């Protein structure tokens, strides 16, 4: 029989289409998975407005300022406590030496008694070659016994006193340890706030940084405008006061010229009024304070610093008033309690102006609504309007 031709189709086409189907299926699966992940992923948080960033950074700097004052207080307390501990330990060492001296005296008496053999007085009398010599020796021994008793008493007194001072020193050391722990905690808090603030600023784009700088300029301009208004009011009040004083002098001179009694002109050269001598003294001190403060302009703010190469706010005010012979405490919270409280409208050059409800910042008033202060980390000592920050109150230190 003739051989029939085969009607089977080539199988090569089936083999070539199989990988394509597998690839297409995998691609579809990947697209589906990505779509599912995209649908279920949490939406990204909206970026905060630059105004909110500014408020947050300002708040962090303010919190860092408060923590800096905590640090300053703890540091001052630690230094004071360290001096007290050193004094107590030195005292304990001296008392211990006196105890040792008393112990040596007792030891010598004990050795002498041992050498004498501890014989009873009656036996000593009977065995004595010279009874009169015995009585003389007995009187000497009585006096020696009194010295022994005094030595014992001194030893006990010194021992009790040293124990008391030692206990006091131990307690002071415990207090010092607690203060140093507070110091370390405050330092850590300051660093954390500053790190967070720097992090916020570092994530800003160039455009956002420019916008932030514009907001700062606007804030400064508004503060300067308020300072100018205060300066105008103070100038008007000063002019009015000077005119009133001049008028009073003229009236006094007229009355003096028209009088007929002797000594009618007495008292006319005593000055413009009560307290003028005090005002003059304060002005002289304030001039020294401001001269020092101006010389520090441009030096960096460093938290916890009090000069001479850098300052924080209360470190600058403390150093400036020291130049005028006035010792201020280290922190804003203590400085605000020094001197006399004054209203903002009555500010004079040299006065201290405090800011925020927690009194975490201070500057030195220079006149015309302006102050010199160490502002914040990243800034230098500079002149600025007192209205740049919310005012808490002001004091005249001397």
PDB file of N, CA, C and O in Angstrom, residues 254-265:
ATOM      1  N   UNK A 254      12.080 134.349  90.002  1.00  0.00           N
ATOM      2  CA  UNK A 254      11.280 135.566  90.120  1.00  0.00           C
ATOM      3  C   UNK A 254      10.887 135.822  91.564  1.00  0.00           C
ATOM      4  O   UNK A 254      10.952 136.944  92.067  1.00  0.00           O
ATOM      5  N   UNK A 255      10.484 134.737  92.250  1.00  0.00           N
ATOM      6  CA  UNK A 255      10.109 134.893  93.662  1.00  0.00           C
ATOM      7  C   UNK A 255      11.322 135.295  94.492  1.00  0.00           C
ATOM      8  O   UNK A 255      11.216 136.101  95.412  1.00  0.00           O
ATOM      9  N   UNK A 256      12.483 134.740  94.145  1.00  0.00           N
ATOM     10  CA  UNK A 256      13.708 135.070  94.880  1.00  0.00           C
ATOM     11  C   UNK A 256      14.083 136.528  94.670  1.00  0.00           C
ATOM     12  O   UNK A 256      14.498 137.213  95.590  1.00  0.00           O
ATOM     13  N   UNK A 257      13.925 137.036  93.451  1.00  0.00           N
ATOM     14  CA  UNK A 257      14.280 138.417  93.159  1.00  0.00           C
ATOM     15  C   UNK A 257      13.341 139.395  93.823  1.00  0.00           C
ATOM     16  O   UNK A 257      13.728 140.500  94.188  1.00  0.00           O
ATOM     17  N   UNK A 258      12.112 139.013  94.019  1.00  0.00           N
ATOM     18  CA  UNK A 258      11.136 139.928  94.613  1.00  0.00           C
ATOM     19  C   UNK A 258      11.102 139.886  96.111  1.00  0.00           C
ATOM     20  O   UNK A 258      10.469 140.716  96.750  1.00  0.00           O
ATOM     21  N   UNK A 259      11.812 138.945  96.740  1.00  0.00           N
ATOM     22  CA  UNK A 259      11.771 138.809  98.194  1.00  0.00           C
ATOM     23  C   UNK A 259      12.679 139.830  98.860  1.00  0.00           C
ATOM     24  O   UNK A 259      13.591 140.374  98.257  1.00  0.00           O
ATOM     25  N   UNK A 260      12.458 140.092 100.170  1.00  0.00           N
ATOM     26  CA  UNK A 260      13.256 141.071 100.903  1.00  0.00           C
ATOM     27  C   UNK A 260      14.050 140.447 102.039  1.00  0.00           C
ATOM     28  O   UNK A 260      14.818 141.123 102.680  1.00  0.00           O
ATOM     29  N   UNK A 261      13.853 139.160 102.307  1.00  0.00           N
ATOM     30  CA  UNK A 261      14.547 138.525 103.436  1.00  0.00           C
ATOM     31  C   UNK A 261      15.900 137.987 103.010  1.00  0.00           C
ATOM     32  O   UNK A 261      16.171 137.757 101.846  1.00  0.00           O
ATOM     33  N   UNK A 262      16.761 137.850 104.011  1.00  0.00           N
ATOM     34  CA  UNK A 262      18.079 137.289 103.717  1.00  0.00           C
ATOM     35  C   UNK A 262      17.974 135.806 103.425  1.00  0.00           C
ATOM     36  O   UNK A 262      17.119 135.122 103.968  1.00  0.00           O
ATOM     37  N   UNK A 263      18.857 135.326 102.581  1.00  0.00           N
ATOM     38  CA  UNK A 263      18.880 133.897 102.255  1.00  0.00           C
ATOM     39  C   UNK A 263      17.725 133.486 101.389  1.00  0.00           C
ATOM     40  O   UNK A 263      17.362 132.326 101.375  1.00  0.00           O
ATOM     41  N   UNK A 264      17.124 134.431 100.652  1.00  0.00           N
ATOM     42  CA  UNK A 264      15.945 134.100  99.857  1.00  0.00           C
ATOM     43  C   UNK A 264      16.261 133.175  98.702  1.00  0.00           C
ATOM     44  O   UNK A 264      15.387 132.525  98.171  1.00  0.00           O
ATOM     45  N   UNK A 265      17.549 133.114  98.319  1.00  0.00           N
ATOM     46  CA  UNK A 265      17.894 132.277  97.172  1.00  0.00           C
ATOM     47  C   UNK A 265      18.369 130.894  97.560  1.00  0.00           C
ATOM     48  O   UNK A 265      18.851 130.160  96.716  1.00  0.00           O
TER      49      UNK A 265
END
